[in-house]
Amino acid sequence: MINETDIKKIRAMALELRYDILEMIGVGVAGHLGGSASLAELMAVLYFYKMNLNKDNLQDPNRDRLLLSKGHAALIQYAALCEKGFFPREELKRVKKLEGLLQGHPDLTIPGIEAVTGSLGQGLSIGNGMALALRLDKSPARVYVIMGDGEQSEGQLWEAAQASAHYKIDNLTAFIDWNKIQATGPTADVFGIPDLDKKWKAFGWEVIPADGHDPEKIIAAIDEAEKVKGKPAVIILDTIKGKGFSFAEGNAAYHNGVMDEAVFKKALEELDAAKAGL
Ligand SMILES: Cc1ncc(C[n+]2csc(CCOP(=O)(O)OP(=O)(O)O)c2C)c(N)n1
């Protein structure tokens, strides 16, 4: 079982990742704050506690793989990869600049990125292929695929979900960032997928719900998912879009919004207050 000190470290890392997101977006430029911030705790758990992935094993066939199927939230993945030392911090200042390494969606030129994502609905298909290859190689590595709740409207995703069940893929853990808001408004209004848990169950998956902002609960859910054999497992993370920034929480305007000076300052102040309270 994870101890209190390690949990604190994960919480602290999730905060650092949120600072990094702010640094990348800056003032007066659109950036995916909401769907990045909702994943901070999960990313901190995966990259800094769970996954076998570091600077020295990036080419190791037995490394764990993470695919951010909701690729528009790349900033949170870039933050984690940067904190792991996969590229210099200066790159955070050059996000979405032609001369920079980090573009608007994950790209294979970035150390630690395993697939190009951004066209929603494709990550699970890619993950299935990787997981099957790893199984053939008798590798202990696991594949983690992170999807959005808005992304659940993509048909390809449900074909992939059936394939995972058919092939009894149990070396892959899928996540749904159930933050209930997509690009233009509440997911339920734009393209609702009611009974998400029942649908995944009906598709042959083990479904595990978890509080997506509680590192301890996330870890317990991942451990539970790993114990599932002979079928795939998905963790539905109950999250808040824009978590950590009061003005962005549950607010579709910050899906890909612009912060002015005042809002940016408020964002920093809120992170500072959270840090002081750790
Ligand atoms: C195939 C495809 N259709 C549409 C889009 C445009 N798009 C980008 S983000 C987004 C909403 C995604 O919502 P969700 O999966 O809930 O992500 P989150 O709210 O967690 O950021 C859409 C429709 C896309 N990237 N790919």
CSV table of C-alpha atoms and ligand atoms in Angstrom, one decimal:
chain,number,residue,atom,x,y,z
A,1,MET,CA,0.0,0.0,0.0
A,2,ILE,CA,1.2,3.5,-0.8
A,3,ASN,CA,2.2,5.6,2.2
A,4,GLU,CA,1.1,9.1,3.1
A,5,THR,CA,4.5,10.6,2.1
A,6,ASP,CA,4.2,9.2,-1.4
A,7,ILE,CA,0.6,10.4,-1.8
A,8,LYS,CA,1.8,13.9,-0.8
A,9,LYS,CA,4.5,13.8,-3.4
A,10,ILE,CA,1.9,12.8,-6.1
A,11,ARG,CA,-0.4,15.7,-5.0
A,12,ALA,CA,2.6,18.1,-5.1
A,13,MET,CA,3.5,16.8,-8.6
A,14,ALA,CA,-0.1,17.3,-9.8
A,15,LEU,CA,0.2,20.9,-8.7
A,16,GLU,CA,3.5,21.3,-10.5
A,17,LEU,CA,1.9,20.0,-13.6
A,18,ARG,CA,-0.9,22.6,-13.3
A,19,TYR,CA,1.8,25.3,-13.0
A,20,ASP,CA,3.4,24.0,-16.1
A,21,ILE,CA,0.1,24.1,-18.0
A,22,LEU,CA,-0.2,27.8,-17.1
A,23,GLU,CA,3.4,28.4,-18.3
A,24,MET,CA,2.6,26.8,-21.6
A,25,ILE,CA,-0.6,28.7,-22.2
A,26,GLY,CA,0.4,32.1,-21.0
A,27,VAL,CA,-1.7,35.3,-21.4
A,28,GLY,CA,-3.8,36.2,-24.4
A,29,VAL,CA,-3.4,32.8,-26.3
A,30,ALA,CA,-5.9,30.0,-26.5
A,31,GLY,CA,-5.0,26.8,-24.7
A,32,HIS,CA,-6.6,23.6,-23.5
A,33,LEU,CA,-6.7,24.4,-19.8
A,34,GLY,CA,-9.9,22.5,-18.9
A,35,GLY,CA,-9.3,19.0,-20.2
A,36,SER,CA,-5.6,19.2,-19.2
A,37,ALA,CA,-6.3,20.2,-15.6
A,38,SER,CA,-8.8,17.4,-15.1
A,39,LEU,CA,-6.0,14.9,-15.8
A,40,ALA,CA,-3.3,16.3,-13.4
A,41,GLU,CA,-3.7,13.7,-10.7
A,42,LEU,CA,-4.0,10.8,-13.1
A,43,MET,CA,-0.9,11.9,-15.0
A,44,ALA,CA,1.0,12.4,-11.7
A,45,VAL,CA,0.1,8.8,-10.6
A,46,LEU,CA,0.9,7.2,-14.0
A,47,TYR,CA,4.2,9.0,-14.8
A,48,PHE,CA,5.6,9.4,-11.3
A,49,TYR,CA,4.3,6.3,-9.4
A,50,LYS,CA,3.0,3.6,-11.7
A,51,MET,CA,4.7,3.4,-15.0
A,52,ASN,CA,7.9,1.8,-15.9
A,53,LEU,CA,9.1,4.7,-18.0
A,54,ASN,CA,12.1,7.0,-17.6
A,55,LYS,CA,14.8,8.9,-19.5
A,56,ASP,CA,16.9,5.7,-19.8
A,57,ASN,CA,14.4,3.2,-21.0
A,58,LEU,CA,12.5,5.2,-23.8
A,59,GLN,CA,13.5,2.6,-26.3
A,60,ASP,CA,13.2,-0.5,-24.1
A,61,PRO,CA,10.5,-2.8,-25.6
A,62,ASN,CA,9.4,-3.6,-22.1
A,63,ARG,CA,8.6,0.0,-21.1
A,64,ASP,CA,5.0,0.9,-20.2
A,65,ARG,CA,3.1,2.9,-22.8
A,66,LEU,CA,0.7,5.8,-22.3
A,67,LEU,CA,-1.6,7.0,-25.1
A,68,LEU,CA,-3.5,10.2,-24.7
A,69,SER,CA,-6.4,9.5,-27.0
A,70,LYS,CA,-7.9,12.9,-26.1
A,71,GLY,CA,-4.8,14.4,-27.7
A,72,HIS,CA,-6.0,18.0,-27.5
A,73,ALA,CA,-5.1,17.8,-23.8
A,74,ALA,CA,-1.4,17.4,-24.8
A,75,LEU,CA,-0.3,20.1,-22.4
A,76,ILE,CA,-0.8,17.9,-19.4
A,77,GLN,CA,1.3,15.2,-21.0
A,78,TYR,CA,4.0,17.6,-22.0
A,79,ALA,CA,4.1,18.9,-18.5
A,80,ALA,CA,4.7,15.3,-17.1
A,81,LEU,CA,7.3,14.5,-19.8
A,82,CYS,CA,9.1,17.7,-19.0
A,83,GLU,CA,9.1,17.1,-15.3
A,84,LYS,CA,10.5,13.6,-16.1
A,85,GLY,CA,13.4,15.4,-17.8
A,86,PHE,CA,12.6,14.1,-21.3
A,87,PHE,CA,13.3,17.5,-22.8
A,88,PRO,CA,14.5,20.9,-21.5
A,89,ARG,CA,12.1,23.3,-19.7
A,90,GLU,CA,12.7,26.0,-22.4
A,91,GLU,CA,10.4,24.0,-24.7
A,92,LEU,CA,7.4,24.8,-22.5
A,93,LYS,CA,7.8,28.5,-23.7
A,94,ARG,CA,7.7,27.4,-27.3
A,95,VAL,CA,4.5,25.3,-27.3
A,96,LYS,CA,2.6,25.6,-30.6
A,97,LYS,CA,5.4,27.7,-32.1
A,98,LEU,CA,6.8,26.4,-35.4
A,99,GLU,CA,10.3,26.3,-34.1
A,100,GLY,CA,9.3,24.5,-31.0
A,101,LEU,CA,9.3,20.7,-30.2
A,102,LEU,CA,5.8,20.7,-28.6
A,103,GLN,CA,3.0,21.2,-31.1
A,104,GLY,CA,-0.8,21.4,-30.4
A,105,HIS,CA,-1.2,17.7,-30.4
A,106,PRO,CA,1.1,14.8,-29.4
A,107,ASP,CA,3.7,14.0,-32.1
A,108,LEU,CA,6.2,11.2,-32.4
A,109,THR,CA,9.2,13.6,-32.5
A,110,ILE,CA,8.6,14.3,-28.8
A,111,PRO,CA,10.5,11.9,-26.4
A,112,GLY,CA,8.0,9.8,-24.5
A,113,ILE,CA,5.1,10.2,-27.0
A,114,GLU,CA,4.1,6.8,-28.3
A,115,ALA,CA,1.4,7.8,-30.9
A,116,VAL,CA,0.1,10.7,-32.8
A,117,THR,CA,-3.3,11.6,-31.3
A,118,GLY,CA,-5.8,14.4,-31.6
A,119,SER,CA,-8.3,13.0,-34.1
A,120,LEU,CA,-10.6,11.6,-31.3
A,121,GLY,CA,-11.5,8.0,-31.1
A,122,GLN,CA,-8.3,6.4,-32.3
A,123,GLY,CA,-6.2,5.8,-29.1
A,124,LEU,CA,-7.9,2.6,-28.0
A,125,SER,CA,-7.4,1.0,-31.5
A,126,ILE,CA,-3.7,1.9,-31.3
A,127,GLY,CA,-3.4,0.7,-27.8
A,128,ASN,CA,-5.1,-2.7,-28.7
A,129,GLY,CA,-2.4,-3.2,-31.3
A,130,MET,CA,0.4,-2.4,-28.9
A,131,ALA,CA,-1.1,-4.6,-26.2
A,132,LEU,CA,-1.5,-7.6,-28.6
A,133,ALA,CA,2.1,-7.2,-29.8
A,134,LEU,CA,3.4,-7.0,-26.2
A,135,ARG,CA,1.4,-10.2,-25.4
A,136,LEU,CA,3.0,-12.0,-28.3
A,137,ASP,CA,6.4,-10.9,-27.0
A,138,LYS,CA,5.5,-12.1,-23.5
A,139,SER,CA,6.4,-8.6,-22.3
A,140,PRO,CA,5.4,-7.5,-18.8
A,141,ALA,CA,4.7,-4.0,-20.1
A,142,ARG,CA,1.3,-2.4,-19.8
A,143,VAL,CA,-0.6,0.0,-22.1
A,144,TYR,CA,-2.6,2.9,-20.7
A,145,VAL,CA,-5.1,4.7,-22.9
A,146,ILE,CA,-6.8,7.9,-21.7
A,147,MET,CA,-10.1,8.9,-23.4
A,148,GLY,CA,-12.5,11.8,-22.9
A,149,ASP,CA,-16.2,11.6,-22.2
A,150,GLY,CA,-17.0,13.7,-25.2
A,151,GLU,CA,-14.7,11.3,-27.2
A,152,GLN,CA,-17.2,8.5,-26.4
A,153,SER,CA,-19.3,9.7,-29.3
A,154,GLU,CA,-16.7,8.4,-31.8
A,155,GLY,CA,-17.7,5.2,-33.5
A,156,GLN,CA,-14.2,3.8,-33.9
A,157,LEU,CA,-13.8,3.7,-30.2
A,158,TRP,CA,-16.7,1.3,-29.8
A,159,GLU,CA,-15.2,-1.0,-32.5
A,160,ALA,CA,-12.0,-0.9,-30.6
A,161,ALA,CA,-13.8,-1.7,-27.3
A,162,GLN,CA,-15.3,-4.8,-28.9
A,163,ALA,CA,-11.9,-5.9,-30.2
A,164,SER,CA,-10.3,-5.5,-26.8
A,165,ALA,CA,-13.0,-7.8,-25.4
A,166,HIS,CA,-12.9,-10.3,-28.2
A,167,TYR,CA,-9.1,-10.6,-27.9
A,168,LYS,CA,-9.3,-10.7,-24.1
A,169,ILE,CA,-6.8,-7.9,-23.8
A,170,ASP,CA,-5.9,-7.7,-20.2
A,171,ASN,CA,-2.5,-5.9,-20.4
A,172,LEU,CA,-4.2,-2.6,-21.2
A,173,THR,CA,-5.9,-0.3,-18.8
A,174,ALA,CA,-8.3,2.3,-20.3
A,175,PHE,CA,-9.4,5.5,-18.6
A,176,ILE,CA,-12.3,7.8,-19.3
A,177,ASP,CA,-11.8,11.3,-18.0
A,178,TRP,CA,-15.5,11.7,-17.1
A,179,ASN,CA,-15.4,15.5,-16.6
A,180,LYS,CA,-18.9,15.9,-18.1
A,181,ILE,CA,-18.1,18.9,-20.3
A,182,GLN,CA,-16.8,18.7,-23.9
A,183,ALA,CA,-15.7,21.4,-26.3
A,184,THR,CA,-18.8,23.5,-26.5
A,185,GLY,CA,-20.9,22.6,-23.5
A,186,PRO,CA,-22.1,19.7,-21.2
A,187,THR,CA,-21.4,16.4,-22.9
A,188,ALA,CA,-25.0,15.3,-22.0
A,189,ASP,CA,-26.3,18.1,-24.2
A,190,VAL,CA,-23.9,18.0,-27.1
A,191,PHE,CA,-23.9,14.2,-27.6
A,192,GLY,CA,-25.0,12.4,-24.5
A,193,ILE,CA,-23.9,8.9,-23.8
A,194,PRO,CA,-26.1,7.9,-20.8
A,195,ASP,CA,-25.2,4.8,-18.7
A,196,LEU,CA,-21.6,4.9,-19.8
A,197,ASP,CA,-20.7,2.2,-17.2
A,198,LYS,CA,-23.4,-0.1,-18.4
A,199,LYS,CA,-22.4,0.3,-22.0
A,200,TRP,CA,-18.8,-0.6,-21.3
A,201,LYS,CA,-19.9,-3.6,-19.3
A,202,ALA,CA,-22.2,-4.7,-22.1
A,203,PHE,CA,-19.2,-4.5,-24.4
A,204,GLY,CA,-17.4,-7.1,-22.2
A,205,TRP,CA,-15.3,-4.8,-20.1
A,206,GLU,CA,-14.7,-4.7,-16.3
A,207,VAL,CA,-15.7,-1.2,-15.2
A,208,ILE,CA,-14.1,0.4,-12.2
A,209,PRO,CA,-15.3,3.9,-11.0
A,210,ALA,CA,-12.9,6.2,-9.2
A,211,ASP,CA,-12.5,9.7,-7.9
A,212,GLY,CA,-10.1,11.2,-10.5
A,213,HIS,CA,-8.7,13.8,-8.2
A,214,ASP,CA,-7.8,11.5,-5.3
A,215,PRO,CA,-4.4,9.8,-6.0
A,216,GLU,CA,-5.0,7.0,-3.5
A,217,LYS,CA,-8.3,6.1,-5.2
A,218,ILE,CA,-6.7,6.3,-8.6
A,219,ILE,CA,-3.9,3.9,-7.6
A,220,ALA,CA,-6.4,1.5,-6.0
A,221,ALA,CA,-8.5,1.5,-9.2
A,222,ILE,CA,-5.4,0.8,-11.3
A,223,ASP,CA,-4.3,-2.0,-9.1
A,224,GLU,CA,-7.8,-3.5,-9.3
A,225,ALA,CA,-7.7,-3.2,-13.1
A,226,GLU,CA,-4.4,-5.0,-13.3
A,227,LYS,CA,-5.9,-8.0,-11.4
A,228,VAL,CA,-8.6,-8.4,-14.0
A,229,LYS,CA,-7.7,-11.4,-16.2
A,230,GLY,CA,-9.1,-12.6,-19.5
A,231,LYS,CA,-10.9,-9.3,-20.3
A,232,PRO,CA,-10.1,-5.6,-20.5
A,233,ALA,CA,-10.7,-3.1,-17.8
A,234,VAL,CA,-11.7,0.6,-17.9
A,235,ILE,CA,-11.5,3.1,-15.1
A,236,ILE,CA,-14.2,5.8,-15.2
A,237,LEU,CA,-12.6,8.8,-13.5
A,238,ASP,CA,-15.1,11.2,-11.9
A,239,THR,CA,-13.3,14.5,-12.6
A,240,ILE,CA,-13.9,18.2,-12.8
A,241,LYS,CA,-13.0,20.0,-16.1
A,242,GLY,CA,-10.6,22.8,-15.2
A,243,LYS,CA,-9.9,21.3,-11.8
A,244,GLY,CA,-7.8,23.6,-9.6
A,245,PHE,CA,-8.8,26.9,-11.3
A,246,SER,CA,-12.1,28.2,-9.9
A,247,PHE,CA,-13.0,30.2,-13.0
A,248,ALA,CA,-12.5,27.2,-15.3
A,249,GLU,CA,-14.1,24.5,-13.2
A,250,GLY,CA,-17.0,23.0,-15.1
A,251,ASN,CA,-16.8,25.9,-17.6
A,252,ALA,CA,-16.7,25.0,-21.3
A,253,ALA,CA,-15.3,28.5,-22.1
A,254,TYR,CA,-12.0,27.2,-20.8
A,255,HIS,CA,-12.0,24.1,-23.0
A,256,ASN,CA,-9.6,26.0,-25.2
A,257,GLY,CA,-10.0,29.5,-23.7
A,258,VAL,CA,-7.8,32.6,-23.5
A,259,MET,CA,-6.7,34.0,-20.1
A,260,ASP,CA,-6.2,37.7,-19.8
A,261,GLU,CA,-3.7,39.2,-17.3
A,262,ALA,CA,-6.2,39.3,-14.4
A,263,VAL,CA,-7.4,35.7,-14.9
A,264,PHE,CA,-3.8,34.4,-15.3
A,265,LYS,CA,-2.8,36.1,-12.1
A,266,LYS,CA,-5.8,34.6,-10.3
A,267,ALA,CA,-4.8,31.1,-11.7
A,268,LEU,CA,-1.3,31.5,-10.2
A,269,GLU,CA,-2.7,32.7,-6.9
A,270,GLU,CA,-5.0,29.7,-6.6
A,271,LEU,CA,-2.1,27.3,-7.3
A,272,ASP,CA,0.0,29.1,-4.7
A,273,ALA,CA,-2.8,28.8,-2.2
A,274,ALA,CA,-3.1,25.1,-2.9
A,275,LYS,CA,0.6,24.6,-2.6
A,276,ALA,CA,0.7,26.4,0.7
A,277,GLY,CA,-2.1,24.1,1.9
A,278,LEU,CA,-0.4,20.8,0.9
B,1,LIG,C1,-12.6,13.1,-34.7
B,1,LIG,C2,-12.6,14.4,-34.0
B,1,LIG,N1,-13.8,15.1,-34.1
B,1,LIG,C3,-13.8,16.4,-33.5
B,1,LIG,C4,-12.7,16.9,-32.8
B,1,LIG,C5,-12.8,18.2,-32.2
B,1,LIG,N2,-12.7,18.2,-30.8
B,1,LIG,C6,-11.6,18.5,-30.1
B,1,LIG,S1,-11.7,18.4,-28.4
B,1,LIG,C7,-13.4,17.9,-28.6
B,1,LIG,C8,-14.2,17.6,-27.4
B,1,LIG,C9,-13.7,16.5,-26.6
B,1,LIG,O1,-14.4,16.3,-25.4
B,1,LIG,P1,-13.8,15.4,-24.3
B,1,LIG,O2,-13.4,14.1,-24.9
B,1,LIG,O3,-14.8,15.3,-23.2
B,1,LIG,O4,-12.5,16.1,-23.9
B,1,LIG,P2,-12.2,17.0,-22.6
B,1,LIG,O5,-13.5,17.7,-22.2
B,1,LIG,O6,-11.9,16.0,-21.5
B,1,LIG,O7,-11.1,17.9,-22.9
B,1,LIG,C10,-13.8,17.9,-29.9
B,1,LIG,C11,-15.1,17.5,-30.4
B,1,LIG,C12,-11.5,16.1,-32.8
B,1,LIG,N3,-10.4,16.5,-32.2
B,1,LIG,N4,-11.5,14.9,-33.4
